[in-house]
Short mmCIF file of C-alpha atoms in Angstrom, two decimals:
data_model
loop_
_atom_site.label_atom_id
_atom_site.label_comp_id
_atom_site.label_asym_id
_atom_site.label_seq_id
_atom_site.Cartn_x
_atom_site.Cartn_y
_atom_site.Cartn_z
CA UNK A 1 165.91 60.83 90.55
CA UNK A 2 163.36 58.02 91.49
CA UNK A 3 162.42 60.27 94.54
CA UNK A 4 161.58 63.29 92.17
CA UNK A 5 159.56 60.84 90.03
CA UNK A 6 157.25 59.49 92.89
CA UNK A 7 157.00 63.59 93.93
CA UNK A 8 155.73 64.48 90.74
CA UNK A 9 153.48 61.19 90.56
CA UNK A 10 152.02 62.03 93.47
CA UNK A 11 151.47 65.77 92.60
CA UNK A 12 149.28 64.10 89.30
CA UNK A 13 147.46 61.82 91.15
CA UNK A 14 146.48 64.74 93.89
CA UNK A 15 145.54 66.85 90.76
CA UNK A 16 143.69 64.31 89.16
CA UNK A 17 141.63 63.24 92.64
CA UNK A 18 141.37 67.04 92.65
CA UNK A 19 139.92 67.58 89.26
CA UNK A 20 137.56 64.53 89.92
CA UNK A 21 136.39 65.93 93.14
CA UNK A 22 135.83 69.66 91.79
CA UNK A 23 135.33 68.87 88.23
CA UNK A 24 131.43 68.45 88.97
CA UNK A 25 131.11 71.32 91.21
CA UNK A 26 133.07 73.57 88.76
CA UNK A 27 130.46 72.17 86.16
CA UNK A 28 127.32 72.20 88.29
CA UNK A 29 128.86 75.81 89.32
CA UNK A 30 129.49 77.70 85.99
CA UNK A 31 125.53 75.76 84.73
CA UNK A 32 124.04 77.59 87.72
CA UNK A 33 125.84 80.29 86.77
CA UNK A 34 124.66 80.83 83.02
CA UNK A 35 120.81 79.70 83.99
CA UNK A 36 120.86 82.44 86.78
CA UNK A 37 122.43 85.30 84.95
CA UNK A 38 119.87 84.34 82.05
CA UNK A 39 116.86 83.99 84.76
CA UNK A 40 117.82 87.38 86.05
CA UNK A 41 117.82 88.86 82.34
CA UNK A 42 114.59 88.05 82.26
CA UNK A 43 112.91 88.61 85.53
CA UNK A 44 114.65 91.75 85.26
CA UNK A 45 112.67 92.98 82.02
CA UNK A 46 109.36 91.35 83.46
CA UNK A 47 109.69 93.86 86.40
CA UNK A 48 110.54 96.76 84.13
CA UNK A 49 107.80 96.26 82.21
CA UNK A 50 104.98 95.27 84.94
CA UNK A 51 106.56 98.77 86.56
CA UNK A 52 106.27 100.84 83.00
CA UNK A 53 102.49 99.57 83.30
CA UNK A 54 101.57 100.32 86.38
CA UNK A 55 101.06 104.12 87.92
CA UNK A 56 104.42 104.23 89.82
CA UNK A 57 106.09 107.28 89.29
CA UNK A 58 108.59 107.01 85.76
CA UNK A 59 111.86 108.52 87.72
CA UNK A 60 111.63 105.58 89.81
CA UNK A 61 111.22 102.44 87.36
CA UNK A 62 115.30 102.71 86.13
CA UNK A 63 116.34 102.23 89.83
CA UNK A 64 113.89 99.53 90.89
CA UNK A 65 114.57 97.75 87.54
CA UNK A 66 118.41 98.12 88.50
CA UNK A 67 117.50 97.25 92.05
CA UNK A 68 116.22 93.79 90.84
CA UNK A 69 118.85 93.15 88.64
CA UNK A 70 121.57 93.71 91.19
CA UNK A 71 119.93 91.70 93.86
CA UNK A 72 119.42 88.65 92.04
CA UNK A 73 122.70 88.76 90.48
CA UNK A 74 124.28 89.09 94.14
CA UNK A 75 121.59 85.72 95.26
CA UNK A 76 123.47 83.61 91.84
CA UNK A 77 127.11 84.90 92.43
CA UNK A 78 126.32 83.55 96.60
CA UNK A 79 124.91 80.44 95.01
CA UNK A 80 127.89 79.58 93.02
CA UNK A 81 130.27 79.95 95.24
CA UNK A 82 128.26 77.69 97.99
CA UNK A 83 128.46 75.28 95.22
CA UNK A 84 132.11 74.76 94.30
CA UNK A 85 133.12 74.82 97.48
CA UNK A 86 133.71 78.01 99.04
CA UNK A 87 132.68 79.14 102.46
CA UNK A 88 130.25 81.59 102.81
CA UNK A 89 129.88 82.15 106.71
CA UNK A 90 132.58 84.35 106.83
CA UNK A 91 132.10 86.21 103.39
CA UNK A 92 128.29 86.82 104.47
CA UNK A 93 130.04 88.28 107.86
CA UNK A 94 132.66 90.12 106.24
CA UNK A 95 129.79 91.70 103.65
CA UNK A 96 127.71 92.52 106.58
CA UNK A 97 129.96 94.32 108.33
CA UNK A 98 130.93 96.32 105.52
CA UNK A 99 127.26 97.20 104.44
CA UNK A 100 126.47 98.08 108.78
CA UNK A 101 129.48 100.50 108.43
CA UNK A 102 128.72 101.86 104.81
CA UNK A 103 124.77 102.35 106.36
CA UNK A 104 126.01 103.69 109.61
CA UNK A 105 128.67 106.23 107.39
CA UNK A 106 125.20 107.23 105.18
CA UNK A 107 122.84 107.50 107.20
CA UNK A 108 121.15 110.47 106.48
CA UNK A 109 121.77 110.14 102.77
CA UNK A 110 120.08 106.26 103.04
CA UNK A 111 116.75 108.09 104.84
CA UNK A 112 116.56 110.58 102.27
CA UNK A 113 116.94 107.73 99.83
CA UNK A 114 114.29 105.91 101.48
CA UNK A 115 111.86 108.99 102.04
CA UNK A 116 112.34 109.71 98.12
CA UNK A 117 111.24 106.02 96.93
CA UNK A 118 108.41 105.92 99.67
CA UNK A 119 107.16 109.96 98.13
CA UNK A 120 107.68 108.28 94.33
CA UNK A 121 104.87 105.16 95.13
CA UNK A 122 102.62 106.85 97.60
CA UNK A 123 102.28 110.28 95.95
CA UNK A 124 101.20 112.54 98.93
CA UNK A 125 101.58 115.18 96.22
CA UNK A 126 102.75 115.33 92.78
CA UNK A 127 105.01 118.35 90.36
CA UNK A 128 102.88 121.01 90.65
CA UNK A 129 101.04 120.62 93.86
CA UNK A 130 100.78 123.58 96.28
CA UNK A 131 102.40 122.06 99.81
CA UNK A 132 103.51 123.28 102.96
CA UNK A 133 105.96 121.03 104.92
CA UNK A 134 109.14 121.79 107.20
CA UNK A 135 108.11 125.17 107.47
CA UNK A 136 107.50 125.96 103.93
CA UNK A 137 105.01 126.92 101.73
CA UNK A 138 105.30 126.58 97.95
CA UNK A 139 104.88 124.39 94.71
CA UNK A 140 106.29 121.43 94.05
CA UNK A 141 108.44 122.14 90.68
CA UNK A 142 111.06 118.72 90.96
CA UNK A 143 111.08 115.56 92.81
CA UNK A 144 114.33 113.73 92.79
CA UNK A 145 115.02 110.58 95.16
CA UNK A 146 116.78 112.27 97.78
CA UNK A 147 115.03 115.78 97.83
CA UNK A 148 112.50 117.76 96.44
CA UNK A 149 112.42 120.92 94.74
CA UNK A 150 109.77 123.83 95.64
CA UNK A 151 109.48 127.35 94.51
CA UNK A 152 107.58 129.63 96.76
CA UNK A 153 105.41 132.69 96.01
CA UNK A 154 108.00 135.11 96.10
CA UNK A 155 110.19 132.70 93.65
CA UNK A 156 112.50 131.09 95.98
CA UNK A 157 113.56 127.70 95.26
CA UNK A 158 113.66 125.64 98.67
CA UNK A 159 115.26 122.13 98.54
CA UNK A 160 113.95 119.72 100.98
CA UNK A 161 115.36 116.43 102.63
CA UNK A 162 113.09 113.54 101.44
CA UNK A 163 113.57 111.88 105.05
CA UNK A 164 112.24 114.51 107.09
CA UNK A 165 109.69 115.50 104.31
CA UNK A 166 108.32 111.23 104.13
CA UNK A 167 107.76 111.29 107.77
CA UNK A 168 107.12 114.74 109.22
CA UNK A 169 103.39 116.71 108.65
CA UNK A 170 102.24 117.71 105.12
CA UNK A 171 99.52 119.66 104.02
CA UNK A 172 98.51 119.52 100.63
CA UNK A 173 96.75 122.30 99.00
CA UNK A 174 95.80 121.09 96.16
CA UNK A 175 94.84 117.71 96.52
CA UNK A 176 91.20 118.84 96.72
CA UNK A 177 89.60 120.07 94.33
CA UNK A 178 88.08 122.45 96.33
CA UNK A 179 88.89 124.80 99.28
CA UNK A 180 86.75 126.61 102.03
CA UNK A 181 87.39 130.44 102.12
CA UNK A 182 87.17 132.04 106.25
CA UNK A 183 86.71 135.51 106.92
CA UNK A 184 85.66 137.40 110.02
CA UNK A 185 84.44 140.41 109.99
CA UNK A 186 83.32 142.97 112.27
CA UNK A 187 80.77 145.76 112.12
CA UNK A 188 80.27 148.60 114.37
CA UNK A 189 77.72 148.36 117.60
CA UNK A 190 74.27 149.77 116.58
CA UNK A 191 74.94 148.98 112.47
CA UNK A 192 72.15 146.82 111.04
CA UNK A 193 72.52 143.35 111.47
CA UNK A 194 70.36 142.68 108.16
CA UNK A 195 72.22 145.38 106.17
CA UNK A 196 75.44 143.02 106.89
CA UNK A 197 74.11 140.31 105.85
CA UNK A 198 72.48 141.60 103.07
CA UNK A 199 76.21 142.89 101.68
CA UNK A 200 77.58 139.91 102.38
CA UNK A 201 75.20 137.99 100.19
CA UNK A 202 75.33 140.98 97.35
CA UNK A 203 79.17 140.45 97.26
CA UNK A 204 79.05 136.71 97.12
CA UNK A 205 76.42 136.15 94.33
CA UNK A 206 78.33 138.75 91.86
CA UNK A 207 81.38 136.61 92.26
CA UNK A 208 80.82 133.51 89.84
CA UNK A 209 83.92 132.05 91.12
CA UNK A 210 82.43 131.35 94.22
CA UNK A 211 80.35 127.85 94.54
CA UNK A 212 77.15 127.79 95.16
CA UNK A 213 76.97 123.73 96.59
CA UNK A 214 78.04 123.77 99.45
CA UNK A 215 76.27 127.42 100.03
CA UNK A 216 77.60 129.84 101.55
CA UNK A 217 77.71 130.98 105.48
CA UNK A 218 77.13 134.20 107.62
CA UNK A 219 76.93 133.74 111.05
CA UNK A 220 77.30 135.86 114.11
CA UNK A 221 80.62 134.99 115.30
CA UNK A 222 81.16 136.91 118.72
CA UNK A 223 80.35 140.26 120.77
CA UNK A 224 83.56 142.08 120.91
CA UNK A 225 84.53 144.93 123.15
CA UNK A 226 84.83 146.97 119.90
CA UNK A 227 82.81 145.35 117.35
CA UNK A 228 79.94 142.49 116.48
CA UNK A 229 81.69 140.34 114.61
CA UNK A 230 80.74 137.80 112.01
CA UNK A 231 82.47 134.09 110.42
CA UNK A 232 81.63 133.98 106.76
CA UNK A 233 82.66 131.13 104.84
CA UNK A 234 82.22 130.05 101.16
CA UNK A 235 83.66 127.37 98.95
CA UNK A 236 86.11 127.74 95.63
CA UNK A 237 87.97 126.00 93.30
CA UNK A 238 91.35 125.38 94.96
CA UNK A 239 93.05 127.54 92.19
CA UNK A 240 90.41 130.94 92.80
CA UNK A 241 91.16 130.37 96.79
CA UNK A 242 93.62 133.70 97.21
CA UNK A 243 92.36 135.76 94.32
CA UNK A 244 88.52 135.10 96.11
CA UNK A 245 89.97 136.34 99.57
CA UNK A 246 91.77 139.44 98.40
CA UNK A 247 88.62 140.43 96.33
CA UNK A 248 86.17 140.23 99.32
CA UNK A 249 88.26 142.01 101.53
CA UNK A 250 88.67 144.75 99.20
CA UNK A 251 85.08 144.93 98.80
CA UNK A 252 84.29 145.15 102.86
CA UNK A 253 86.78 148.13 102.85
CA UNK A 254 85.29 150.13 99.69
CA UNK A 255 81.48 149.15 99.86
CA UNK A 256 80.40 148.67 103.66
CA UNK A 257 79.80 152.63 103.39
CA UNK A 258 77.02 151.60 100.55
CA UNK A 259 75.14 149.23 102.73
CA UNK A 260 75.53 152.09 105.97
CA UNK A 261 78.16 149.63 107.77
CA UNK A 262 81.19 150.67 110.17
CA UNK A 263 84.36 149.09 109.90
CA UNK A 264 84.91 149.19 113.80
CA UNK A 265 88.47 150.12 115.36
CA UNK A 266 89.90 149.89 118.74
CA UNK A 267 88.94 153.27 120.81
CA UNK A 268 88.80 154.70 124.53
CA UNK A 269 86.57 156.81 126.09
CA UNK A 270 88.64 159.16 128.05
CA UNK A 271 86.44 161.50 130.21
CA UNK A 272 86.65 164.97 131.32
CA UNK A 273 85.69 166.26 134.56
CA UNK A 274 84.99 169.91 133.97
CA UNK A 275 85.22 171.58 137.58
#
């Protein structure tokens, strides 16, 4: 009997040296605890609402608002347990090595991720923007954080990898207001130089869609085995640039006969010896 009394007095006074020793830390512990959940509150809303302000694009503020959140949470949580006692060398390791495998397991699904957030704050091109990139040509109709969406002329919808679309070449059609429009064109040897360009200028001043800063161009491009032909080149609005093209070409064909022009064409002189 006495020997189960000291056991049990023993067991109190290790609890009580225990509660005196961890009481603090448990204290100091669950203090940090409640000032860093509320400090994340409100840093949290802070960032949400410096992000509503600024420009960034609006499908991106719920995840970098989250993003915070979950960050600083994971920073208190670390901090707490430092405090009452518990090691974190091996927990760090042990969350490492989970997130190397996890990023190693999603790797392409992480660069997309990646490519999506760095296409949402840099904006090479925006909904609606004519782009070609991996091959395609189209218009932007959706951008979501792993891909984006793009319909091409003949209404196909293409769905592109943010990774490879972030980092590989883009051309943006419509980021300019304005777009140069190249033709070359070739007229027959021994038609009128000054007739040509005389068309050429008659076709370009009836279209109004056509600019007239930065003028216009006609210049003798090269001597062909066929044909002399000639680099024209005039400037649009970047929404006229296909409707402009079709139109002049459509003209050369009907109205070169007007201005006593030759569309050229590849022939051979075969000769004949007559014996």
């Amino acid at each position: 009997m006495d020997q189960q009394v000291t056991l049990v007095n023993k067991y109190i006074e290790k609890s009580i040296d225990f509660g005196f020793e961890y009481a603090p830390k448990l204290v100091g512990g669950m203090i940090v605890l409640v000032i860093g959940l509320w400090f994340t509150k409100i840093v949290t809303k802070a960032v949400g609402r410096s992000l509503e302000k600024s420009k960034i694009d609006q499908s991106l503020i719920p995840f970098l608002r989250s993003l915070t959140n979950i960050t600083l949470k994971v920073l208190v949580a670390i901090t707490v347990m430092g405090m009452i006692g518990i090691q974190m060398t091996s927990f760090v390791a042990i969350l490492g090595a989970a997130g190397l495998a996890v990023g190693m397991a999603l790797s392409g699904t992480l660069q997309n991720f990646a490519g999506g957030v760095i296409i949402l704050i840099l904006k090479p091109f925006k909904i609606g923007d004519t782009i070609e990139a991996q091959g395609f040509v189209g218009t932007v109709k959706e951008i979501t954080i792993f891909s984006t969406l793009l319909n091409t002329a003949d209404k196909k919808l293409v769905i592109i990898p943010n990774g490879p679309l972030s980092t590989g070449a883009l051309t943006n059609y419509s980021f300019e207001t304005t777009r140069r429009v190249d033709w070359t064109f070739g007229i027959s040897y021994g038609d009128d130089v000054e007739n040509f360009k005389k068309a050429l200028n008659d076709f370009i001043a009836e279209d109004s869609r056509i600019l007239k800063n930065p003028e216009p161009f006609v210049g003798l491009l090269a001597l062909a085995s066929n044909s002399v032909n000639f680099t024209v080149r005039v400037w649009v609005n970047s929404p006229d640039y296909w409707n402009v093209f079709f139109d002049m070409n459509e003209k050369v064909y009907t109205k070169f006969p007007n201005y006593d022009l030759h569309i050229p064409f590849p022939q051979t002189d075969a000769p004949i010896n007559k014996k």
